[in-house]
Amino acid sequence: MATIRLPGLVDAHVHLREPGYEYKEDFLSGTAAALAGGVTTVLDMPNTNPPTATPDRLIEKARLAAAKVVCDVGLFVGATNTEEDAYLPVAHQACALKIYVSDTFGSLRIDTLSLLHRLFRTWAEQAAARGGYRSQGRADGLGPITVHAEELMLPVCLALSRIYEVPLHIAHVSRRSEIELIRDAKMRGFTVTCEVTPHHLFLSAEDLAQLGARGDMRPRLASPDDVAALWENLAVVDLFATDHAPHTLAEKGIDVVTPPQNTPPGVPGLETMLPLLLTAVHGGRLELEDVVARCVTNPRHIYGLADQLDTWVEVDVDAVYELANGGLHTRVGWTPFAGRAVRGRVERVYLRGACVYEQGQVMAQPGSGQVLFGAAAPGT
Ligand code: DOR
Ligand code: ZN
């Protein structure tokens, strides 16, 4: 058995579901799943119930997280059509602003150009008042704007980011048209970064017949040509991030007598990303440095995250096994990759010198992880 040490991974796109959907996941089960996947920092999305759209809700979410998390967590604020930019007073306590302009789970999709325009303008004004953007190497300031912007909404967000000089991060890029536009925008000096999920790298629409609702997420699984374009343009891809988005199999209409009409999109991913990527390394499709850059160095830079001292993951790179639904820490207990042969297993995780995960068991106490950017500090 060959064991290697990797730095603790950052997953910059997860849905931990608390408050409002704790039956799918909560801060404890979701961060336990993170540790099992070798992830020691997660950035949590705002489409909870209620959405993280106001100062009170960010502070309340931070308090819930502080009591439960077993790895470090940054919290996104999110814009809604009714609350607009109400989050601005706590913008510096969020890891970033998330804006949805394409179809998603929940009610956060922004409907009008006038509101979208305002959200970019006021984030830029707030950043100027707070000393700029962390993503540009400053310790203080604001995070970037991260968007769920598919197809024609992508150039709209690129334009607004350029006009207001806001660093833009594009979540879960899935199509050739999108990655090629981001490539060309980068070449022309746009301040834009992007991420790709393991499911868009390792699955395509051709897998839908076998996966059914287990393969339904937004963005949808794309064509084999789109998948090939992501691999061809790996140099343009700054991050691998899971978009860990748990829903129960019953909600997905699987193994139930009367399947629901509208099944929610999204798949869990925290526990399967590293073995999938290490399998690609073994197969010669990636270098280990490509994984470390996209899962550690680049997310820390883009979101301005401090290093975690004495933090590492021990991986048995010779372990060959099948990914399975059994034994997962995510509350929903399934993965779209069940049955896939992989190579590389997380054996142990150390966070700030303490062994927090060992061979399937979470050793850390709930609340031993940190909530980043002071969001859980008393009196804020
Ligand atoms: O598939 C998805 N699920 N895409 C999203 O944009 C949201 C996510 C969720 O929260 O379930
Ligand atoms: Zn998401």
XYZ file of C-alpha atoms and ligand atoms in Angstrom:
392
model
C 0.000 0.000 0.000
C 1.370 3.403 -1.017
C 0.155 6.272 1.101
C 0.505 9.862 -0.068
C -0.212 13.080 1.782
C -2.263 15.813 0.165
C -3.177 19.195 1.621
C -6.792 19.373 2.895
C -9.053 20.014 -0.086
C -11.358 23.014 -0.516
C -14.766 22.379 -2.060
C -15.936 25.817 -3.117
C -19.489 24.759 -4.057
C -21.632 22.763 -1.645
C -25.245 22.852 -0.461
C -25.340 21.859 3.220
C -29.116 22.506 3.342
C -29.389 24.043 6.815
C -31.676 25.748 7.684
C -34.818 24.368 6.118
C -33.861 21.054 4.548
C -32.063 19.235 7.378
C -33.684 15.961 6.325
C -31.487 16.094 3.187
C -28.288 17.256 4.939
C -27.194 19.453 7.838
C -23.986 21.104 8.939
C -22.839 17.975 10.761
C -23.683 15.319 8.157
C -22.465 17.520 5.286
C -19.128 18.381 6.876
C -18.680 14.724 7.911
C -19.136 13.835 4.223
C -16.548 16.501 3.413
C -13.945 14.916 5.713
C -14.672 11.485 4.250
C -13.843 13.001 0.872
C -10.600 14.607 2.065
C -12.187 18.063 2.098
C -11.327 20.315 5.063
C -12.985 23.537 3.858
C -16.396 23.901 2.221
C -18.160 26.976 0.894
C -21.898 26.710 1.525
C -24.515 28.001 -0.916
C -27.343 30.376 0.039
C -30.399 28.566 -1.429
C -31.570 27.302 1.948
C -35.000 27.975 3.440
C -35.024 30.855 4.185
C -32.319 31.899 1.716
C -29.164 33.562 3.093
C -30.227 36.937 1.760
C -30.188 39.257 4.801
C -27.742 40.090 7.617
C -29.891 38.317 10.230
C -30.002 35.143 8.190
C -26.258 35.043 7.575
C -25.567 35.491 11.297
C -28.188 32.891 12.229
C -26.775 30.414 9.706
C -23.271 31.048 11.044
C -24.471 30.282 14.581
C -26.070 27.017 13.437
C -22.888 26.084 11.608
C -20.565 27.001 14.494
C -22.329 24.473 16.753
C -22.077 21.577 14.304
C -19.347 21.720 11.690
C -16.412 19.284 11.749
C -14.492 21.083 8.991
C -14.154 24.787 8.159
C -17.060 26.495 6.413
C -17.455 29.750 4.526
C -20.985 30.988 3.855
C -22.248 32.609 0.670
C -24.847 35.331 0.757
C -27.375 35.225 -2.073
C -29.526 37.758 -3.862
C -33.296 37.308 -4.213
C -35.867 39.185 -6.289
C -37.621 40.491 -3.203
C -34.722 41.147 -0.817
C -32.411 42.447 -3.551
C -29.033 43.438 -2.025
C -30.178 43.381 1.634
C -27.065 41.335 2.523
C -24.711 44.272 1.896
C -24.044 45.175 5.576
C -22.570 41.676 6.140
C -20.992 41.213 2.709
C -17.504 41.112 4.273
C -18.565 38.208 6.534
C -19.604 36.050 3.584
C -17.159 34.109 1.427
C -18.754 35.666 -1.669
C -22.054 36.666 -3.293
C -23.934 33.992 -5.250
C -26.263 35.101 -8.015
C -28.484 32.668 -9.879
C -29.559 33.740 -13.345
C -30.355 30.261 -14.669
C -32.850 27.616 -13.516
C -32.074 26.062 -10.170
C -33.489 24.448 -7.010
C -35.243 27.086 -4.913
C -36.397 30.615 -5.585
C -33.199 32.596 -6.013
C -33.212 33.143 -9.770
C -32.924 36.856 -10.563
C -35.537 37.857 -13.112
C -34.618 41.293 -14.433
C -31.627 43.072 -15.892
C -32.269 46.106 -13.710
C -31.882 44.043 -10.538
C -28.891 42.108 -11.867
C -27.254 45.405 -12.818
C -27.877 46.796 -9.342
C -26.427 43.693 -7.656
C -23.104 44.048 -9.506
C -22.990 47.824 -8.942
C -23.687 47.717 -5.217
C -21.271 44.796 -4.617
C -18.567 46.870 -6.342
C -19.422 49.932 -4.221
C -19.330 47.865 -1.038
C -15.973 46.350 -2.039
C -14.555 49.825 -2.652
C -15.723 50.885 0.824
C -14.120 47.758 2.348
C -10.700 47.946 0.694
C -11.290 45.876 -2.449
C -11.513 42.147 -3.120
C -9.915 39.322 -1.158
C -9.541 37.405 -4.387
C -6.951 39.968 -5.457
C -4.659 38.983 -2.605
C -5.968 41.205 0.205
C -6.797 39.811 3.624
C -9.797 42.114 4.080
C -12.396 43.193 1.567
C -15.102 41.199 -0.189
C -15.128 37.911 -2.064
C -15.966 37.691 -5.770
C -19.404 37.355 -7.344
C -20.089 33.713 -8.192
C -22.792 33.081 -10.764
C -24.912 30.220 -11.966
C -25.091 31.579 -15.506
C -25.636 29.128 -18.329
C -25.616 29.726 -22.070
C -26.668 33.272 -23.016
C -26.607 34.457 -19.404
C -22.848 33.905 -19.285
C -21.866 36.871 -21.511
C -24.355 39.054 -19.608
C -22.471 38.366 -16.376
C -19.083 38.760 -18.069
C -20.153 42.201 -19.285
C -21.414 43.346 -15.867
C -18.259 42.079 -14.196
C -16.136 44.023 -16.682
C -18.203 47.203 -16.364
C -18.029 47.219 -12.550
C -14.581 45.599 -12.284
C -15.891 42.850 -10.021
C -13.994 39.526 -10.044
C -16.398 36.961 -11.476
C -16.420 33.251 -10.761
C -18.501 31.009 -13.041
C -19.953 27.993 -11.230
C -20.215 24.540 -12.820
C -19.320 25.196 -16.455
C -20.694 22.344 -18.547
C -20.713 23.257 -22.258
C -18.163 23.747 -25.019
C -19.689 27.152 -25.856
C -19.173 28.298 -22.257
C -15.636 27.080 -21.634
C -14.501 28.488 -24.983
C -16.010 31.891 -24.202
C -14.338 31.911 -20.769
C -11.037 30.940 -22.417
C -11.290 33.889 -24.799
C -12.422 36.297 -22.070
C -9.389 35.298 -19.974
C -7.097 35.838 -22.974
C -8.541 39.333 -23.305
C -7.872 40.222 -19.701
C -11.251 39.673 -18.038
C -11.089 38.997 -14.291
C -12.939 35.706 -14.547
C -12.392 32.257 -13.066
C -14.444 29.098 -13.377
C -15.116 25.676 -11.921
C -16.142 22.292 -13.309
C -17.870 19.518 -11.337
C -16.822 15.863 -11.326
C -20.244 14.897 -12.691
C -19.769 17.102 -15.754
C -16.268 15.647 -16.272
C -17.068 11.980 -15.711
C -20.711 11.644 -16.886
C -22.590 12.784 -19.986
C -26.164 12.826 -21.263
C -25.491 9.325 -22.582
C -25.535 8.085 -18.974
C -29.062 9.393 -18.391
C -30.804 6.237 -19.621
C -29.096 4.275 -16.869
C -29.152 6.992 -14.163
C -32.685 8.348 -14.588
C -33.427 11.030 -11.970
C -30.074 10.242 -10.297
C -28.511 12.000 -13.270
C -30.696 15.116 -13.082
C -28.982 18.303 -12.002
C -28.517 21.919 -13.163
C -26.658 22.430 -15.389
C -27.859 19.179 -16.932
C -25.453 16.477 -18.038
C -24.110 17.622 -21.401
C -23.156 15.934 -24.677
C -19.945 13.901 -25.067
C -18.580 16.772 -27.193
C -19.200 19.224 -24.337
C -17.436 16.856 -21.938
C -14.505 16.581 -24.356
C -14.299 20.384 -24.487
C -13.930 20.585 -20.698
C -11.024 18.125 -20.816
C -9.437 19.915 -23.815
C -9.620 23.225 -21.957
C -8.445 22.058 -18.562
C -5.960 24.922 -18.492
C -8.959 27.300 -18.404
C -10.573 25.455 -15.463
C -9.503 27.063 -12.171
C -11.389 24.780 -9.763
C -12.899 21.374 -9.392
C -15.926 21.785 -7.108
C -18.652 19.257 -6.437
C -21.917 21.234 -6.380
C -22.795 18.689 -3.655
C -26.601 19.044 -3.788
C -28.282 16.231 -1.835
C -31.943 15.298 -2.343
C -33.509 12.073 -1.080
C -34.148 9.226 -3.487
C -37.867 9.482 -2.624
C -37.858 13.130 -3.752
C -36.111 11.978 -6.909
C -39.014 9.576 -7.481
C -36.820 6.484 -7.129
C -38.208 3.378 -5.392
C -41.499 5.088 -4.520
C -44.957 3.956 -5.489
C -46.150 7.346 -6.742
C -43.241 9.370 -8.126
C -43.573 13.136 -7.535
C -44.302 15.429 -10.502
C -41.368 17.818 -10.237
C -38.288 16.071 -8.960
C -35.551 18.354 -7.581
C -32.282 18.598 -9.542
C -28.976 17.916 -7.830
C -26.605 15.118 -6.811
C -24.296 14.535 -3.829
C -20.570 14.708 -4.583
C -18.367 15.425 -1.574
C -17.323 11.838 -0.938
C -16.611 10.847 -4.525
C -14.631 13.780 -5.998
C -11.153 12.827 -4.800
C -11.292 9.126 -5.768
C -12.629 10.071 -9.222
C -9.859 12.626 -9.738
C -7.168 10.251 -8.455
C -8.444 7.593 -10.829
C -8.022 10.094 -13.668
C -4.476 10.744 -12.416
C -3.783 7.010 -12.442
C -5.181 6.801 -15.985
C -2.893 9.619 -17.170
C -5.696 12.120 -17.843
C -4.555 14.472 -15.054
C -1.414 15.170 -13.059
C -1.565 15.177 -9.269
C -0.460 18.834 -9.375
C -3.537 19.611 -11.516
C -5.716 18.277 -8.710
C -3.883 20.160 -5.947
C -3.992 23.413 -7.931
C -7.735 23.115 -8.574
C -8.799 21.729 -5.199
C -6.442 23.618 -2.873
C -4.313 26.472 -4.202
C -6.719 28.120 -6.639
C -9.849 28.070 -4.431
C -7.811 29.562 -1.577
C -6.676 32.356 -3.888
C -10.045 33.033 -5.549
C -11.957 33.213 -2.260
C -9.119 34.650 -0.144
C -9.011 31.728 2.309
C -6.185 31.557 4.838
C -4.058 28.401 4.936
C -5.042 25.679 7.411
C -1.924 24.849 9.400
C -0.991 21.206 10.104
C -3.806 19.993 7.882
C -3.441 17.080 5.486
C -5.139 14.035 3.983
C -3.589 10.568 3.851
C -4.640 8.648 0.756
C -3.964 5.030 -0.115
C -3.371 5.472 -3.829
C -3.278 1.717 -4.484
C -6.726 0.951 -3.045
C -8.983 -0.279 -5.857
C -12.703 -0.517 -5.099
C -16.185 0.346 -6.348
C -17.948 3.513 -5.245
C -21.179 2.533 -3.485
C -24.263 3.969 -1.816
C -23.525 2.128 1.426
C -21.209 3.701 3.990
C -21.598 7.288 2.806
C -21.815 10.072 5.381
C -24.172 12.284 3.379
C -27.647 11.949 4.873
C -29.219 11.015 1.539
C -27.010 7.917 1.201
C -26.579 7.679 -2.558
C -24.213 8.689 -5.337
C -24.670 8.812 -9.119
C -21.290 7.053 -9.327
C -22.363 3.863 -7.509
C -20.737 0.860 -9.172
C -17.856 2.830 -10.697
C -14.393 1.335 -10.148
C -11.958 3.841 -8.657
C -8.432 3.880 -7.320
C -7.450 5.930 -4.261
C -9.059 5.942 -0.824
C -8.999 8.578 1.924
C -7.565 6.841 5.002
C -7.077 9.673 7.483
C -7.624 13.430 7.673
C -5.789 15.802 10.036
C -7.136 19.287 10.717
C -4.937 21.699 12.700
C -2.915 18.765 13.994
C -5.876 16.638 15.166
C -6.940 13.398 13.494
C -10.528 14.240 12.489
C -11.281 11.238 10.258
C -9.939 7.722 10.220
C -11.039 4.810 8.030
C -14.685 5.654 7.742
C -15.095 7.219 11.190
C -15.371 10.919 11.949
C -13.301 11.595 15.072
C -13.907 15.359 15.378
C -16.408 16.852 17.807
C -19.359 18.777 16.327
C -18.430 22.459 16.377
C -14.681 21.852 16.121
C -14.576 23.327 12.603
C -14.418 27.080 12.076
C -16.891 29.439 10.432
C -14.762 31.694 8.223
C -14.693 35.482 7.900
C -16.007 36.130 11.399
C -19.609 35.373 10.474
C -20.189 33.528 13.781
C -18.363 36.018 16.018
C -20.485 37.087 19.012
C -22.095 40.482 18.783
C -21.893 40.775 15.012
O -28.541 20.619 -9.608
C -28.562 21.597 -8.889
N -28.933 21.495 -7.600
N -28.256 22.791 -9.392
C -28.423 23.922 -8.689
O -28.193 24.986 -9.223
C -28.933 23.880 -7.309
C -28.727 22.560 -6.710
C -29.550 22.334 -5.452
O -29.508 23.202 -4.570
O -30.182 21.298 -5.333
Zn -25.030 24.564 -6.616
